């Protein structure tokens, strides 16, 4: 029976808070409330955006050793890290959408990754390698669905000068425009090493899509 | 006061250190020994090496019948390790039909005992052992090499 009394006590507390919440104030002027609300809003919004920013850079991404020890070290060997022109694509450039709605959705998804981080799902290179085909497949599927949206933040067929590309590139790109193919259809393993069986998995995904 | 002394001491050591590489550089030259960096002091930036551009203008033909054909395209980014060989993503059947790339030679499917396999033989896995890119560089050693077809 003790449960019951506790419950009724709780209800009492909630009720009184609710009453306090609804009670018109006599102490503060309406103006004060507006200003406090406004400033509070800015602080909250600023803090929110700040939290989005600090979790949206490379340093944050590789603060998990799972990322540092595997994908980051491989990415450091690729053209998106170090190249002739000095333009760099960082982890969020390829993995976090730029538009607000999609970005929030990706961040909420990321809490699942945090959960697995604390669970230690891929905390050794061996475990990571065993899971890798699945993880890579997820990225491929998402990029196929979004028509490689993140790649297209930087790359655009319209601005490519096909005459300075290698023949095999310009030929395939012209074909891609005609047949509506997307970057990830052909460009797998550009930023990280591919896992064993990657090309068989690729064929399966392509078959399922057609 | 003490910290000031320390500061001066480290400054002096630093100055001495910065002279030393310069002097050893001069000494080395006098004895006719050259560093690969040339005449540049260790803490100066060495001039850029004269990099050679890869020839990617198209297939290059073979100098003799058994020659592994040269690679006519950029290839530094393709992963070849125990897990994946990215060359095969274009050159193995059936990918080659989509990519418009020449299929690897049939010989590459025979293992060392002459048994035909359905996948690339292990002995052929590391393509760049035999297939290499070509740069527009001067020959390192003067030579009179001729194509087999030109030898009489």
Coordinates of C-alpha atoms in Angstrom, one line a residue:
Chain A
X1 CA 0.0 0.0 0.0
X2 CA 3.0 2.2 0.4
X3 CA 3.2 2.5 -3.3
X4 CA -0.2 4.1 -3.5
X5 CA 0.6 6.8 -1.0
X6 CA 3.8 7.5 -2.8
X7 CA 1.9 7.9 -6.0
X8 CA -0.6 10.2 -4.5
X9 CA 2.2 12.2 -3.1
X10 CA 3.8 12.5 -6.5
X11 CA 0.5 13.6 -8.0
X12 CA 0.3 16.2 -5.3
X13 CA 3.7 17.6 -6.3
X14 CA 2.9 17.6 -10.0
X15 CA -0.3 19.4 -9.3
X16 CA 1.3 22.1 -7.3
X17 CA 4.0 22.6 -9.9
X18 CA 1.4 22.8 -12.5
X19 CA -0.5 25.4 -10.5
X20 CA 2.7 27.4 -10.0
X21 CA 3.3 27.2 -13.7
X22 CA -0.1 28.6 -14.6
X23 CA -0.3 31.2 -11.8
X24 CA -0.3 34.7 -13.3
X25 CA 2.7 36.6 -11.8
X26 CA 2.3 39.8 -9.8
X27 CA 6.0 40.1 -9.0
X28 CA 7.5 40.6 -12.5
X29 CA 6.5 43.0 -15.2
X30 CA 5.5 41.5 -18.5
X31 CA 8.4 43.2 -20.1
X32 CA 10.9 41.4 -17.7
X33 CA 9.4 38.1 -18.7
X34 CA 9.7 38.9 -22.4
X35 CA 13.3 39.9 -22.0
X36 CA 14.2 36.9 -19.8
X37 CA 12.4 34.6 -22.3
X38 CA 14.2 36.2 -25.2
X39 CA 17.7 36.0 -23.6
X40 CA 17.0 32.5 -22.4
X41 CA 16.0 31.5 -25.9
X42 CA 19.2 32.8 -27.3
X43 CA 21.3 31.1 -24.7
X44 CA 19.5 27.8 -25.3
X45 CA 19.7 28.1 -29.1
X46 CA 23.3 29.2 -28.9
X47 CA 24.2 26.3 -26.6
X48 CA 22.3 23.9 -28.8
X49 CA 24.2 25.0 -31.9
X50 CA 27.4 25.0 -30.0
X51 CA 26.8 21.4 -29.0
X52 CA 26.1 20.7 -32.7
X53 CA 29.3 22.4 -33.7
X54 CA 31.7 20.7 -31.2
X55 CA 30.3 17.3 -32.2
X56 CA 30.6 18.1 -35.9
X57 CA 34.4 18.2 -36.5
X58 CA 37.1 15.7 -37.0
X59 CA 38.6 15.9 -33.6
X60 CA 35.3 14.8 -32.0
X61 CA 34.9 12.0 -34.5
X62 CA 38.3 10.5 -33.8
X63 CA 38.1 11.0 -30.0
X64 CA 36.6 7.4 -30.0
X65 CA 39.6 5.1 -30.5
X66 CA 37.4 2.9 -32.6
X67 CA 37.5 5.6 -35.3
X68 CA 41.0 6.7 -34.7
X69 CA 42.6 3.3 -34.9
X70 CA 40.8 2.2 -38.0
X71 CA 39.1 4.5 -40.4
X72 CA 41.1 7.7 -39.5
X73 CA 44.5 6.1 -40.2
X74 CA 43.4 4.8 -43.5
X75 CA 41.7 8.1 -44.5
X76 CA 45.0 9.9 -43.8
X77 CA 46.5 8.0 -46.8
X78 CA 43.9 9.2 -49.2
X79 CA 43.4 12.2 -51.5
X80 CA 40.6 13.6 -49.3
X81 CA 43.1 14.2 -46.5
X82 CA 46.2 15.3 -48.3
X83 CA 46.4 16.5 -51.9
X84 CA 47.7 18.8 -54.5
X85 CA 45.3 21.6 -53.9
X86 CA 45.1 21.5 -50.1
X87 CA 41.3 21.2 -49.9
X88 CA 40.3 18.7 -47.3
X89 CA 37.2 16.7 -46.8
X90 CA 36.8 15.9 -43.1
X91 CA 34.6 13.1 -41.5
X92 CA 31.4 15.2 -41.1
X93 CA 31.8 16.6 -44.7
X94 CA 31.0 13.1 -46.0
X95 CA 29.0 11.6 -43.1
X96 CA 26.9 14.4 -41.7
X97 CA 24.3 16.1 -43.9
X98 CA 24.5 19.9 -44.2
X99 CA 20.8 20.7 -44.1
X100 CA 19.3 21.2 -40.7
X101 CA 16.6 18.5 -40.7
X102 CA 18.8 15.8 -42.1
X103 CA 21.6 16.8 -39.7
X104 CA 19.4 16.5 -36.6
X105 CA 18.2 13.1 -37.9
X106 CA 21.8 11.9 -38.3
X107 CA 22.8 13.2 -34.8
X108 CA 19.9 11.3 -33.2
X109 CA 21.1 8.2 -35.1
X110 CA 24.6 8.8 -33.7
X111 CA 23.4 8.2 -30.1
X112 CA 23.0 4.6 -31.2
X113 CA 26.7 4.6 -32.1
X114 CA 27.5 6.0 -28.7
X115 CA 25.6 3.2 -27.1
X116 CA 27.6 0.7 -29.1
X117 CA 30.8 2.5 -28.2
X118 CA 30.1 2.0 -24.5
X119 CA 29.0 -1.6 -25.2
X120 CA 32.4 -2.1 -26.9
X121 CA 30.9 -3.6 -30.0
X122 CA 33.9 -2.7 -32.2
X123 CA 36.5 -1.9 -29.6
X124 CA 39.3 -4.0 -31.2
X125 CA 40.6 -3.9 -34.7
X126 CA 39.4 -7.6 -35.1
X127 CA 35.9 -6.8 -33.9
X128 CA 35.8 -3.8 -36.2
X129 CA 37.0 -5.8 -39.2
X130 CA 34.3 -8.4 -38.5
X131 CA 31.6 -5.8 -38.4
X132 CA 33.0 -3.7 -41.2
X133 CA 31.2 -5.1 -44.2
X134 CA 27.9 -4.4 -42.5
X135 CA 28.9 -0.9 -41.5
X136 CA 30.2 -0.1 -45.0
X137 CA 27.0 -1.6 -46.5
X138 CA 24.9 0.8 -44.4
X139 CA 26.9 3.8 -45.7
X140 CA 26.5 2.6 -49.3
X141 CA 22.8 2.1 -48.9
X142 CA 22.3 5.6 -47.3
X143 CA 24.4 7.3 -50.0
X144 CA 22.5 5.5 -52.8
X145 CA 19.2 6.7 -51.2
X146 CA 20.4 10.3 -50.9
X147 CA 22.0 10.3 -54.4
X148 CA 25.4 10.8 -52.7
X149 CA 24.2 14.1 -51.3
X150 CA 27.3 14.7 -49.2
X151 CA 29.7 14.1 -52.2
X152 CA 27.7 16.6 -54.2
X153 CA 28.3 19.3 -51.6
X154 CA 31.7 19.6 -53.0
X155 CA 31.6 17.7 -56.4
X156 CA 29.2 18.5 -59.2
X157 CA 29.1 16.9 -62.6
X158 CA 28.1 20.3 -64.1
X159 CA 31.4 21.8 -63.1
X160 CA 33.6 19.0 -64.0
X161 CA 35.9 19.6 -67.0
X162 CA 35.7 16.2 -68.7
X163 CA 38.5 17.2 -71.1
X164 CA 41.1 17.2 -68.3
X165 CA 40.0 13.9 -66.8
X166 CA 41.4 10.6 -67.8
X167 CA 39.5 9.0 -70.7
X168 CA 38.1 6.2 -68.5
X169 CA 36.8 8.8 -66.0
X170 CA 35.1 11.1 -68.6
X171 CA 33.6 8.2 -70.4
X172 CA 32.1 6.7 -67.3
X173 CA 30.9 10.1 -66.0
X174 CA 29.1 10.8 -69.2
X175 CA 27.5 7.4 -68.9
X176 CA 26.6 8.2 -65.3
X177 CA 24.7 11.3 -66.2
X178 CA 22.8 9.5 -68.9
X179 CA 21.8 6.5 -66.8
X180 CA 21.3 8.5 -63.6
X181 CA 24.0 6.7 -61.6
X182 CA 25.3 8.2 -58.4
X183 CA 28.9 8.7 -57.1
X184 CA 28.9 5.8 -54.6
X185 CA 27.8 3.4 -57.3
X186 CA 31.3 3.5 -58.7
X187 CA 33.5 5.2 -56.0
X188 CA 33.6 2.8 -53.1
X189 CA 36.6 2.7 -50.8
X190 CA 37.8 6.2 -51.6
X191 CA 38.3 7.3 -48.0
X192 CA 38.9 4.0 -46.1
X193 CA 40.1 0.5 -46.8
X194 CA 37.5 -1.9 -48.1
X195 CA 36.7 -5.1 -46.1
X196 CA 36.9 -8.6 -47.5
X197 CA 34.0 -9.5 -49.8
X198 CA 33.3 -5.8 -50.5
X199 CA 32.7 -6.3 -54.2
X200 CA 30.3 -9.3 -53.8
X201 CA 28.3 -7.2 -51.3
X202 CA 28.3 -4.3 -53.8
X203 CA 26.8 -6.6 -56.5
X204 CA 24.1 -7.7 -54.1
X205 CA 23.1 -4.1 -53.2
X206 CA 23.0 -3.2 -56.9
X207 CA 20.8 -6.2 -57.7
X208 CA 18.4 -5.4 -54.9
X209 CA 18.2 -1.8 -56.1
X210 CA 17.3 -2.8 -59.7
Chain B
X1 CA 67.0 36.0 -11.5
X2 CA 67.5 32.3 -11.7
X3 CA 64.9 31.9 -14.5
X4 CA 66.6 34.7 -16.4
X5 CA 69.9 32.7 -16.3
X6 CA 68.1 29.7 -17.5
X7 CA 66.6 31.6 -20.4
X8 CA 70.0 32.9 -21.5
X9 CA 71.5 29.4 -21.2
X10 CA 68.8 27.8 -23.3
X11 CA 69.1 30.6 -25.8
X12 CA 72.9 30.0 -26.1
X13 CA 72.4 26.3 -26.5
X14 CA 69.8 26.9 -29.2
X15 CA 72.1 29.2 -31.1
X16 CA 74.9 26.7 -30.9
X17 CA 72.7 23.9 -32.1
X18 CA 71.6 25.9 -35.1
X19 CA 75.1 26.5 -36.2
X20 CA 76.3 22.9 -35.9
X21 CA 74.3 21.3 -38.8
X22 CA 75.5 24.1 -41.0
X23 CA 79.2 23.4 -40.2
X24 CA 78.9 19.7 -40.5
X25 CA 77.3 20.3 -43.9
X26 CA 80.3 22.2 -45.0
X27 CA 82.7 19.5 -43.6
X28 CA 80.8 16.8 -45.4
X29 CA 81.1 18.6 -48.7
X30 CA 84.9 19.1 -48.3
X31 CA 85.3 15.4 -48.0
X32 CA 83.3 14.9 -51.2
X33 CA 80.2 13.3 -49.4
X34 CA 76.8 14.7 -50.3
X35 CA 73.6 14.5 -48.5
X36 CA 70.6 13.6 -50.6
X37 CA 69.2 17.0 -49.6
X38 CA 72.2 18.7 -51.3
X39 CA 73.8 21.8 -49.9
X40 CA 70.9 22.8 -47.6
X41 CA 71.2 23.3 -43.9
X42 CA 69.0 21.0 -41.9
X43 CA 66.6 23.6 -40.7
X44 CA 66.1 25.2 -44.1
X45 CA 63.5 23.9 -46.4
X46 CA 65.1 21.8 -49.2
X47 CA 64.0 22.7 -52.7
X48 CA 61.3 20.5 -54.2
X49 CA 62.4 17.3 -55.9
X50 CA 61.9 17.3 -59.6
X51 CA 58.8 15.1 -59.7
X52 CA 58.1 13.1 -62.8
X53 CA 54.6 13.1 -64.3
X54 CA 53.0 9.7 -65.0
X55 CA 52.2 8.9 -68.6
X56 CA 48.4 8.4 -68.7
X57 CA 47.7 9.2 -72.3
X58 CA 46.7 5.7 -73.3
X59 CA 47.9 2.1 -73.8
X60 CA 51.6 2.0 -74.4
X61 CA 52.3 -1.1 -76.4
X62 CA 54.8 -3.8 -75.5
X63 CA 58.5 -4.0 -76.1
X64 CA 58.5 -7.8 -76.3
X65 CA 55.9 -10.6 -76.4
X66 CA 55.9 -11.6 -72.8
X67 CA 56.0 -8.2 -71.3
X68 CA 53.4 -7.4 -68.7
X69 CA 51.6 -4.4 -70.3
X70 CA 52.3 -1.0 -68.6
X71 CA 49.6 0.6 -66.6
X72 CA 48.2 3.5 -68.6
X73 CA 46.2 5.2 -65.8
X74 CA 46.7 6.6 -62.3
X75 CA 46.9 3.8 -59.7
X76 CA 48.3 5.0 -56.5
X77 CA 45.0 5.1 -54.7
X78 CA 44.0 1.4 -55.4
X79 CA 44.1 -0.8 -52.3
X80 CA 45.9 -4.2 -52.8
X81 CA 46.2 -6.1 -49.6
X82 CA 45.2 -9.5 -48.1
X83 CA 41.5 -8.4 -48.1
X84 CA 40.8 -6.6 -51.3
X85 CA 42.3 -5.9 -54.6
X86 CA 40.7 -2.9 -56.2
X87 CA 42.3 -3.5 -59.6
X88 CA 39.9 -6.5 -59.9
X89 CA 36.9 -4.2 -59.5
X90 CA 37.6 -3.1 -63.1
X91 CA 39.8 -5.8 -64.6
X92 CA 38.2 -9.1 -63.4
X93 CA 35.2 -10.6 -65.2
X94 CA 32.4 -9.6 -65.1
X95 CA 33.3 -6.1 -63.9
X96 CA 35.5 -5.5 -67.0
X97 CA 32.4 -5.5 -69.2
X98 CA 30.8 -2.7 -67.3
X99 CA 34.0 -0.7 -66.8
X100 CA 35.2 -1.0 -70.4
X101 CA 38.6 -2.2 -69.1
X102 CA 40.7 -5.0 -70.6
X103 CA 40.1 -8.3 -68.8
X104 CA 43.1 -9.7 -67.0
X105 CA 44.9 -12.2 -69.1
X106 CA 43.5 -15.8 -68.9
X107 CA 47.0 -16.9 -67.7
X108 CA 46.3 -15.1 -64.5
X109 CA 43.7 -17.7 -63.5
X110 CA 46.1 -20.6 -63.6
X111 CA 47.9 -21.5 -60.4
X112 CA 51.5 -22.6 -60.3
X113 CA 50.5 -26.2 -61.0
X114 CA 48.7 -25.2 -64.1
X115 CA 45.3 -25.8 -62.6
X116 CA 42.6 -23.4 -63.9
X117 CA 40.8 -21.5 -61.1
X118 CA 37.7 -19.4 -61.1
X119 CA 39.4 -16.6 -59.3
X120 CA 42.7 -14.8 -59.8
X121 CA 45.6 -17.1 -58.8
X122 CA 47.4 -16.1 -55.6
X123 CA 50.6 -15.8 -57.6
X124 CA 49.0 -12.9 -59.6
X125 CA 47.4 -11.1 -56.6
X126 CA 49.9 -8.3 -56.3
X127 CA 49.5 -6.8 -59.8
X128 CA 52.1 -4.1 -59.3
X129 CA 54.8 -6.8 -59.0
X130 CA 54.7 -7.0 -62.7
X131 CA 52.5 -4.2 -64.0
X132 CA 54.0 -0.8 -63.4
X133 CA 53.1 2.8 -64.5
X134 CA 55.4 4.7 -66.8
X135 CA 56.8 8.2 -66.0
X136 CA 58.3 10.6 -68.4
X137 CA 61.8 10.4 -66.8
X138 CA 65.2 10.1 -68.3
X139 CA 66.7 6.6 -68.1
X140 CA 68.8 6.3 -65.0
X141 CA 71.5 4.5 -66.8
X142 CA 72.4 5.1 -70.4
X143 CA 71.5 2.0 -72.4
X144 CA 70.8 0.7 -75.9
X145 CA 67.6 -1.1 -75.2
X146 CA 65.5 -1.8 -78.3
X147 CA 62.0 -3.2 -78.8
X148 CA 62.2 -6.9 -79.7
X149 CA 60.6 -6.1 -83.0
X150 CA 63.5 -3.8 -83.9
X151 CA 66.3 -6.2 -83.2
X152 CA 67.6 -8.0 -86.2

